[in-house]
Amino acid sequence: MYNYSIDPTAHVARRPAISSSQYNNKSLSRQQQATKSSHLQLYRVALITSIFVISHISFFLYTSDDFISTTVDDSDIIGAMMNTRRQNRRMLFGIFTYDSPNEYDIRKANRDTHLRYFKTHSSVVHSLENYTYPETTICSLQQLMHNATLVRDPYSCRYVYTFVMGGGNGDEYMKRKVTILEEGRDTVSTVKTRCLWEDPQCGGTDITKWTLARSKTNISDALADELTQYNDVTFLSIPENHELGKTDTWFTYAAMLTRKHPEYKVGFIGKQDSDTFNDYSALFRFVDENDGMLQESPFVYGGTSIKKEICSGNSWGKVCADPSFTAPSFVTGAIAYLTTSLAHRVFMEGTSLSTKQDTWIVGEDLQLGNMAFSDKIVNVQVLNHYHSKQKINTHCSNNATVYRQKYETQIGSV
């Protein structure tokens, strides 16, 4: 049997006897160690205190224009962060339209319905951040450009719009140009329909040459009356065209504008079909829910995205099978947008003029996809509306009556 009886002192190591002088030296050594430990502790406290003070001084120096510190609590810091985030979430959209009786009716439907949403629905609350949207949540680009109060308010002008038309002179040849291009035959344009950054024929980098105060062409009486009543139309310097470069011209102009005016705090540049209306609560919620992606990557392409292998199939008429389509996906045209950082790269200095000129396919949506992925250096992320829990926008088949009916059914009466 094992003997479990254990001497409680057996595990203690036996030490030799210590003389009086040795004991005194040992005591002195312990006192020195204690003093040293105390000094070290004081040093640590002083170091931590210094770091705390320096960090707060740095914070005040960084945040105060007059270098005078004020008391800042956590809620102030969080509020400042949220304000910065809001300011960079403005979305600038060109609503593509042209001069015709039907488009006149559709523009009127836009102004009577979704562009007035926050004026007719005054108690809508942001579902994530719990604040009430102001009436000025939707602004025209012209309002933003001429109202410093709106520019400074992080809650105003979350959605900035302008109706976009071509205002330059065209010719009869333009009517046949798309057909010629789609047949694969070479063509020489007699009119500039696509303007690109640094192109001397478009004014180069002089932004004043990219738009017109008034259209150079004859316009209808209805449009003339409309221009006197509303200040929300932008005339590009190119002639009106659908598939020949209007999209690239608009995005280049918008990129130049937001680069020139960073105080506008525009985080997204986009285009929208005139016969489309938005559910803004759904749009803003979806963008804000994906804030993590937007923080990690500045280069984002948003909208309802279709992968190339899908749109190259029969169900899509093999539209993406054309070798000129070089992107891995594209966003359907009802509503499409790029982060401003991506727009600056692909429509301005990120690629050469020759690269932009060579990046081309007939079809405005496919072409925007080509441009979005044209800078091979950057990693473009896709923010796909397909994954939204709510329907973000509705397309209305180019019919103003259908537009109003669908809006009333889905969003509510105006």
PDB file of C-alpha atoms in Angstrom, residues 84-291:
ATOM      1  CA  THR A  84     -18.853  63.693 -40.958  1.00  0.00           C
ATOM      2  CA  ARG A  85     -20.407  60.437 -42.099  1.00  0.00           C
ATOM      3  CA  ARG A  86     -23.644  62.198 -43.117  1.00  0.00           C
ATOM      4  CA  GLN A  87     -21.800  64.896 -45.016  1.00  0.00           C
ATOM      5  CA  ASN A  88     -20.044  62.323 -47.161  1.00  0.00           C
ATOM      6  CA  ARG A  89     -23.223  60.439 -48.034  1.00  0.00           C
ATOM      7  CA  ARG A  90     -24.767  62.999 -50.380  1.00  0.00           C
ATOM      8  CA  MET A  91     -25.808  61.450 -53.672  1.00  0.00           C
ATOM      9  CA  LEU A  92     -25.721  63.550 -56.855  1.00  0.00           C
ATOM     10  CA  PHE A  93     -27.947  62.130 -59.597  1.00  0.00           C
ATOM     11  CA  GLY A  94     -28.450  63.257 -63.164  1.00  0.00           C
ATOM     12  CA  ILE A  95     -31.982  62.360 -64.244  1.00  0.00           C
ATOM     13  CA  PHE A  96     -31.635  61.761 -67.980  1.00  0.00           C
ATOM     14  CA  THR A  97     -34.308  63.369 -70.137  1.00  0.00           C
ATOM     15  CA  TYR A  98     -34.798  65.307 -73.386  1.00  0.00           C
ATOM     16  CA  ASP A  99     -37.185  67.742 -75.040  1.00  0.00           C
ATOM     17  CA  SER A 100     -40.409  65.969 -76.033  1.00  0.00           C
ATOM     18  CA  PRO A 101     -44.083  66.116 -74.974  1.00  0.00           C
ATOM     19  CA  ASN A 102     -43.860  62.733 -73.262  1.00  0.00           C
ATOM     20  CA  GLU A 103     -40.685  63.616 -71.371  1.00  0.00           C
ATOM     21  CA  TYR A 104     -42.280  66.898 -70.319  1.00  0.00           C
ATOM     22  CA  ASP A 105     -45.117  64.935 -68.697  1.00  0.00           C
ATOM     23  CA  ILE A 106     -42.650  62.562 -67.038  1.00  0.00           C
ATOM     24  CA  ARG A 107     -40.535  65.412 -65.619  1.00  0.00           C
ATOM     25  CA  LYS A 108     -43.727  66.899 -64.190  1.00  0.00           C
ATOM     26  CA  ALA A 109     -44.588  63.527 -62.636  1.00  0.00           C
ATOM     27  CA  ASN A 110     -41.103  63.449 -61.052  1.00  0.00           C
ATOM     28  CA  ARG A 111     -41.540  66.898 -59.519  1.00  0.00           C
ATOM     29  CA  ASP A 112     -45.064  66.112 -58.299  1.00  0.00           C
ATOM     30  CA  THR A 113     -44.156  62.802 -56.637  1.00  0.00           C
ATOM     31  CA  HIS A 114     -40.827  61.457 -55.399  1.00  0.00           C
ATOM     32  CA  LEU A 115     -38.880  64.724 -55.652  1.00  0.00           C
ATOM     33  CA  ARG A 116     -41.386  66.201 -53.149  1.00  0.00           C
ATOM     34  CA  TYR A 117     -41.416  63.146 -50.893  1.00  0.00           C
ATOM     35  CA  PHE A 118     -40.016  64.749 -47.737  1.00  0.00           C
ATOM     36  CA  LYS A 119     -42.259  67.790 -48.156  1.00  0.00           C
ATOM     37  CA  THR A 120     -45.399  65.657 -48.300  1.00  0.00           C
ATOM     38  CA  HIS A 121     -44.148  63.124 -45.720  1.00  0.00           C
ATOM     39  CA  SER A 122     -42.844  65.395 -42.965  1.00  0.00           C
ATOM     40  CA  SER A 123     -42.467  62.849 -40.164  1.00  0.00           C
ATOM     41  CA  VAL A 124     -40.333  60.165 -41.799  1.00  0.00           C
ATOM     42  CA  VAL A 125     -37.667  58.921 -39.382  1.00  0.00           C
ATOM     43  CA  HIS A 126     -34.312  57.432 -40.389  1.00  0.00           C
ATOM     44  CA  SER A 127     -34.696  53.806 -39.337  1.00  0.00           C
ATOM     45  CA  LEU A 128     -31.041  53.377 -38.292  1.00  0.00           C
ATOM     46  CA  GLU A 129     -30.130  56.750 -36.805  1.00  0.00           C
ATOM     47  CA  ASN A 130     -33.510  57.810 -35.392  1.00  0.00           C
ATOM     48  CA  TYR A 131     -33.696  61.367 -36.681  1.00  0.00           C
ATOM     49  CA  THR A 132     -36.510  62.941 -38.696  1.00  0.00           C
ATOM     50  CA  TYR A 133     -35.663  63.740 -42.290  1.00  0.00           C
ATOM     51  CA  PRO A 134     -35.966  67.497 -42.994  1.00  0.00           C
ATOM     52  CA  GLU A 135     -37.984  68.833 -45.924  1.00  0.00           C
ATOM     53  CA  THR A 136     -34.663  69.753 -47.546  1.00  0.00           C
ATOM     54  CA  THR A 137     -33.490  66.126 -47.773  1.00  0.00           C
ATOM     55  CA  ILE A 138     -33.999  66.363 -51.562  1.00  0.00           C
ATOM     56  CA  CYS A 139     -32.462  69.353 -53.369  1.00  0.00           C
ATOM     57  CA  SER A 140     -31.747  70.297 -56.922  1.00  0.00           C
ATOM     58  CA  LEU A 141     -28.094  70.686 -57.851  1.00  0.00           C
ATOM     59  CA  GLN A 142     -28.769  74.332 -58.585  1.00  0.00           C
ATOM     60  CA  GLN A 143     -30.142  74.848 -55.055  1.00  0.00           C
ATOM     61  CA  LEU A 144     -27.070  73.257 -53.503  1.00  0.00           C
ATOM     62  CA  MET A 145     -24.687  75.321 -55.620  1.00  0.00           C
ATOM     63  CA  HIS A 146     -26.289  78.614 -54.603  1.00  0.00           C
ATOM     64  CA  ASN A 147     -27.217  78.049 -50.964  1.00  0.00           C
ATOM     65  CA  ALA A 148     -24.359  77.934 -48.446  1.00  0.00           C
ATOM     66  CA  THR A 149     -26.755  77.036 -45.622  1.00  0.00           C
ATOM     67  CA  LEU A 150     -27.790  73.844 -47.384  1.00  0.00           C
ATOM     68  CA  VAL A 151     -24.155  73.024 -48.134  1.00  0.00           C
ATOM     69  CA  ARG A 152     -23.189  73.256 -44.456  1.00  0.00           C
ATOM     70  CA  ASP A 153     -26.176  71.310 -43.104  1.00  0.00           C
ATOM     71  CA  PRO A 154     -25.279  67.590 -42.967  1.00  0.00           C
ATOM     72  CA  TYR A 155     -28.961  66.613 -42.859  1.00  0.00           C
ATOM     73  CA  SER A 156     -29.975  68.556 -45.987  1.00  0.00           C
ATOM     74  CA  CYS A 157     -29.584  67.524 -49.628  1.00  0.00           C
ATOM     75  CA  ARG A 158     -28.953  63.831 -49.059  1.00  0.00           C
ATOM     76  CA  TYR A 159     -30.301  63.312 -52.595  1.00  0.00           C
ATOM     77  CA  VAL A 160     -29.223  66.000 -55.070  1.00  0.00           C
ATOM     78  CA  TYR A 161     -30.762  65.876 -58.544  1.00  0.00           C
ATOM     79  CA  THR A 162     -30.690  67.704 -61.847  1.00  0.00           C
ATOM     80  CA  PHE A 163     -32.467  66.874 -65.100  1.00  0.00           C
ATOM     81  CA  VAL A 164     -29.740  66.357 -67.709  1.00  0.00           C
ATOM     82  CA  MET A 165     -30.112  67.214 -71.383  1.00  0.00           C
ATOM     83  CA  GLY A 166     -27.723  67.758 -74.262  1.00  0.00           C
ATOM     84  CA  GLY A 167     -27.729  71.371 -75.364  1.00  0.00           C
ATOM     85  CA  GLY A 168     -25.276  71.398 -78.254  1.00  0.00           C
ATOM     86  CA  ASN A 169     -26.055  71.412 -81.958  1.00  0.00           C
ATOM     87  CA  GLY A 170     -26.484  68.064 -83.686  1.00  0.00           C
ATOM     88  CA  ASP A 171     -27.141  67.028 -87.265  1.00  0.00           C
ATOM     89  CA  GLU A 172     -29.157  64.528 -89.264  1.00  0.00           C
ATOM     90  CA  TYR A 173     -26.237  62.123 -89.281  1.00  0.00           C
ATOM     91  CA  MET A 174     -26.720  61.446 -85.552  1.00  0.00           C
ATOM     92  CA  LYS A 175     -30.046  59.734 -86.228  1.00  0.00           C
ATOM     93  CA  ARG A 176     -28.257  56.997 -88.155  1.00  0.00           C
ATOM     94  CA  LYS A 177     -25.105  56.759 -86.069  1.00  0.00           C
ATOM     95  CA  VAL A 178     -26.243  54.180 -83.487  1.00  0.00           C
ATOM     96  CA  THR A 179     -27.512  51.823 -86.189  1.00  0.00           C
ATOM     97  CA  ILE A 180     -24.225  52.098 -88.070  1.00  0.00           C
ATOM     98  CA  LEU A 181     -22.231  51.380 -84.922  1.00  0.00           C
ATOM     99  CA  GLU A 182     -24.403  48.426 -83.929  1.00  0.00           C
ATOM    100  CA  GLU A 183     -23.895  46.907 -87.377  1.00  0.00           C
ATOM    101  CA  GLY A 184     -20.187  46.984 -86.756  1.00  0.00           C
ATOM    102  CA  ARG A 185     -19.361  49.458 -89.494  1.00  0.00           C
ATOM    103  CA  ASP A 186     -16.859  52.208 -88.922  1.00  0.00           C
ATOM    104  CA  THR A 187     -18.152  55.727 -88.755  1.00  0.00           C
ATOM    105  CA  VAL A 188     -16.709  59.193 -88.475  1.00  0.00           C
ATOM    106  CA  SER A 189     -18.760  61.564 -86.343  1.00  0.00           C
ATOM    107  CA  THR A 190     -19.324  65.065 -87.589  1.00  0.00           C
ATOM    108  CA  VAL A 191     -20.413  66.108 -84.111  1.00  0.00           C
ATOM    109  CA  LYS A 192     -18.794  65.586 -80.707  1.00  0.00           C
ATOM    110  CA  THR A 193     -21.236  63.440 -78.724  1.00  0.00           C
ATOM    111  CA  ARG A 194     -18.912  62.086 -76.016  1.00  0.00           C
ATOM    112  CA  CYS A 195     -16.716  64.386 -73.957  1.00  0.00           C
ATOM    113  CA  LEU A 196     -13.880  63.059 -71.817  1.00  0.00           C
ATOM    114  CA  TRP A 197     -11.507  64.541 -69.258  1.00  0.00           C
ATOM    115  CA  GLU A 198      -8.633  66.483 -70.863  1.00  0.00           C
ATOM    116  CA  ASP A 199     -10.145  66.214 -74.365  1.00  0.00           C
ATOM    117  CA  PRO A 200      -9.310  69.604 -75.944  1.00  0.00           C
ATOM    118  CA  GLN A 201     -12.379  69.371 -78.196  1.00  0.00           C
ATOM    119  CA  CYS A 202     -14.555  69.500 -75.097  1.00  0.00           C
ATOM    120  CA  GLY A 203     -12.751  72.261 -73.262  1.00  0.00           C
ATOM    121  CA  GLY A 204     -10.119  70.057 -71.681  1.00  0.00           C
ATOM    122  CA  THR A 205     -10.175  70.588 -67.913  1.00  0.00           C
ATOM    123  CA  ASP A 206     -12.060  73.913 -68.032  1.00  0.00           C
ATOM    124  CA  ILE A 207     -15.354  73.042 -66.364  1.00  0.00           C
ATOM    125  CA  THR A 208     -17.053  76.186 -67.648  1.00  0.00           C
ATOM    126  CA  LYS A 209     -16.904  74.720 -71.175  1.00  0.00           C
ATOM    127  CA  TRP A 210     -18.809  71.559 -70.220  1.00  0.00           C
ATOM    128  CA  THR A 211     -22.285  73.022 -69.685  1.00  0.00           C
ATOM    129  CA  LEU A 212     -24.457  75.682 -71.309  1.00  0.00           C
ATOM    130  CA  ALA A 213     -26.669  78.291 -69.700  1.00  0.00           C
ATOM    131  CA  ARG A 214     -29.238  77.669 -72.443  1.00  0.00           C
ATOM    132  CA  SER A 215     -29.610  75.096 -75.191  1.00  0.00           C
ATOM    133  CA  LYS A 216     -28.104  76.101 -78.530  1.00  0.00           C
ATOM    134  CA  THR A 217     -30.898  74.305 -80.353  1.00  0.00           C
ATOM    135  CA  ASN A 218     -34.509  75.340 -80.791  1.00  0.00           C
ATOM    136  CA  ILE A 219     -36.553  74.116 -77.849  1.00  0.00           C
ATOM    137  CA  SER A 220     -40.285  73.567 -77.437  1.00  0.00           C
ATOM    138  CA  ASP A 221     -42.506  76.218 -75.886  1.00  0.00           C
ATOM    139  CA  ALA A 222     -43.280  73.760 -73.093  1.00  0.00           C
ATOM    140  CA  LEU A 223     -39.614  73.380 -72.185  1.00  0.00           C
ATOM    141  CA  ALA A 224     -39.074  77.148 -72.437  1.00  0.00           C
ATOM    142  CA  ASP A 225     -41.918  77.720 -69.947  1.00  0.00           C
ATOM    143  CA  GLU A 226     -40.536  74.967 -67.746  1.00  0.00           C
ATOM    144  CA  LEU A 227     -37.112  76.630 -67.597  1.00  0.00           C
ATOM    145  CA  THR A 228     -38.674  79.882 -66.380  1.00  0.00           C
ATOM    146  CA  GLN A 229     -40.589  78.061 -63.640  1.00  0.00           C
ATOM    147  CA  TYR A 230     -37.937  75.638 -62.398  1.00  0.00           C
ATOM    148  CA  ASN A 231     -34.199  75.864 -61.945  1.00  0.00           C
ATOM    149  CA  ASP A 232     -33.296  72.183 -62.042  1.00  0.00           C
ATOM    150  CA  VAL A 233     -32.061  71.448 -65.585  1.00  0.00           C
ATOM    151  CA  THR A 234     -28.413  71.036 -66.650  1.00  0.00           C
ATOM    152  CA  PHE A 235     -27.556  71.400 -70.341  1.00  0.00           C
ATOM    153  CA  LEU A 236     -24.384  69.555 -71.310  1.00  0.00           C
ATOM    154  CA  SER A 237     -22.385  71.117 -74.136  1.00  0.00           C
ATOM    155  CA  ILE A 238     -22.837  68.028 -76.338  1.00  0.00           C
ATOM    156  CA  PRO A 239     -25.915  67.524 -78.511  1.00  0.00           C
ATOM    157  CA  GLU A 240     -28.699  65.446 -77.008  1.00  0.00           C
ATOM    158  CA  ASN A 241     -28.010  61.747 -77.573  1.00  0.00           C
ATOM    159  CA  HIS A 242     -28.913  58.530 -75.825  1.00  0.00           C
ATOM    160  CA  GLU A 243     -26.244  55.966 -76.636  1.00  0.00           C
ATOM    161  CA  LEU A 244     -23.407  58.073 -78.026  1.00  0.00           C
ATOM    162  CA  GLY A 245     -21.677  59.415 -74.940  1.00  0.00           C
ATOM    163  CA  LYS A 246     -24.148  61.378 -72.831  1.00  0.00           C
ATOM    164  CA  THR A 247     -23.493  59.137 -69.813  1.00  0.00           C
ATOM    165  CA  ASP A 248     -19.712  59.542 -69.952  1.00  0.00           C
ATOM    166  CA  THR A 249     -20.066  63.295 -70.431  1.00  0.00           C
ATOM    167  CA  TRP A 250     -22.373  63.662 -67.428  1.00  0.00           C
ATOM    168  CA  PHE A 251     -20.181  61.573 -65.119  1.00  0.00           C
ATOM    169  CA  THR A 252     -17.063  63.463 -66.206  1.00  0.00           C
ATOM    170  CA  TYR A 253     -18.722  66.821 -65.582  1.00  0.00           C
ATOM    171  CA  ALA A 254     -20.047  65.688 -62.177  1.00  0.00           C
ATOM    172  CA  ALA A 255     -16.613  64.343 -61.234  1.00  0.00           C
ATOM    173  CA  MET A 256     -15.028  67.673 -62.180  1.00  0.00           C
ATOM    174  CA  LEU A 257     -17.679  69.596 -60.246  1.00  0.00           C
ATOM    175  CA  THR A 258     -17.250  67.590 -57.044  1.00  0.00           C
ATOM    176  CA  ARG A 259     -13.456  67.819 -57.317  1.00  0.00           C
ATOM    177  CA  LYS A 260     -13.692  71.593 -57.673  1.00  0.00           C
ATOM    178  CA  HIS A 261     -16.177  71.894 -54.799  1.00  0.00           C
ATOM    179  CA  PRO A 262     -15.254  69.428 -52.035  1.00  0.00           C
ATOM    180  CA  GLU A 263     -17.383  71.501 -49.665  1.00  0.00           C
ATOM    181  CA  TYR A 264     -20.455  69.944 -51.309  1.00  0.00           C
ATOM    182  CA  LYS A 265     -19.488  66.677 -49.568  1.00  0.00           C
ATOM    183  CA  VAL A 266     -20.852  64.500 -52.387  1.00  0.00           C
ATOM    184  CA  GLY A 267     -20.075  60.844 -51.743  1.00  0.00           C
ATOM    185  CA  PHE A 268     -21.818  59.366 -54.805  1.00  0.00           C
ATOM    186  CA  ILE A 269     -22.357  60.368 -58.432  1.00  0.00           C
ATOM    187  CA  GLY A 270     -25.102  58.646 -60.400  1.00  0.00           C
ATOM    188  CA  LYS A 271     -27.594  58.642 -63.223  1.00  0.00           C
ATOM    189  CA  GLN A 272     -31.270  57.784 -63.200  1.00  0.00           C
ATOM    190  CA  ASP A 273     -33.895  57.181 -65.881  1.00  0.00           C
ATOM    191  CA  SER A 274     -36.599  59.835 -65.954  1.00  0.00           C
ATOM    192  CA  ASP A 275     -39.359  57.197 -65.770  1.00  0.00           C
ATOM    193  CA  THR A 276     -38.055  55.852 -62.453  1.00  0.00           C
ATOM    194  CA  PHE A 277     -38.983  56.880 -58.924  1.00  0.00           C
ATOM    195  CA  ASN A 278     -37.226  56.036 -55.663  1.00  0.00           C
ATOM    196  CA  ASP A 279     -38.243  54.854 -52.230  1.00  0.00           C
ATOM    197  CA  TYR A 280     -35.765  57.093 -50.400  1.00  0.00           C
ATOM    198  CA  SER A 281     -36.115  55.408 -47.031  1.00  0.00           C
ATOM    199  CA  ALA A 282     -35.124  52.126 -48.674  1.00  0.00           C
ATOM    200  CA  LEU A 283     -32.290  53.710 -50.678  1.00  0.00           C
ATOM    201  CA  PHE A 284     -30.720  55.511 -47.733  1.00  0.00           C
ATOM    202  CA  ARG A 285     -31.163  52.550 -45.404  1.00  0.00           C
ATOM    203  CA  PHE A 286     -29.473  50.193 -47.867  1.00  0.00           C
ATOM    204  CA  VAL A 287     -26.514  52.518 -48.385  1.00  0.00           C
ATOM    205  CA  ASP A 288     -26.148  53.124 -44.643  1.00  0.00           C
ATOM    206  CA  GLU A 289     -26.412  49.432 -43.798  1.00  0.00           C
ATOM    207  CA  ASN A 290     -23.441  48.869 -46.090  1.00  0.00           C
ATOM    208  CA  ASP A 291     -21.359  51.601 -44.507  1.00  0.00           C
TER     209      ASP A 291
END
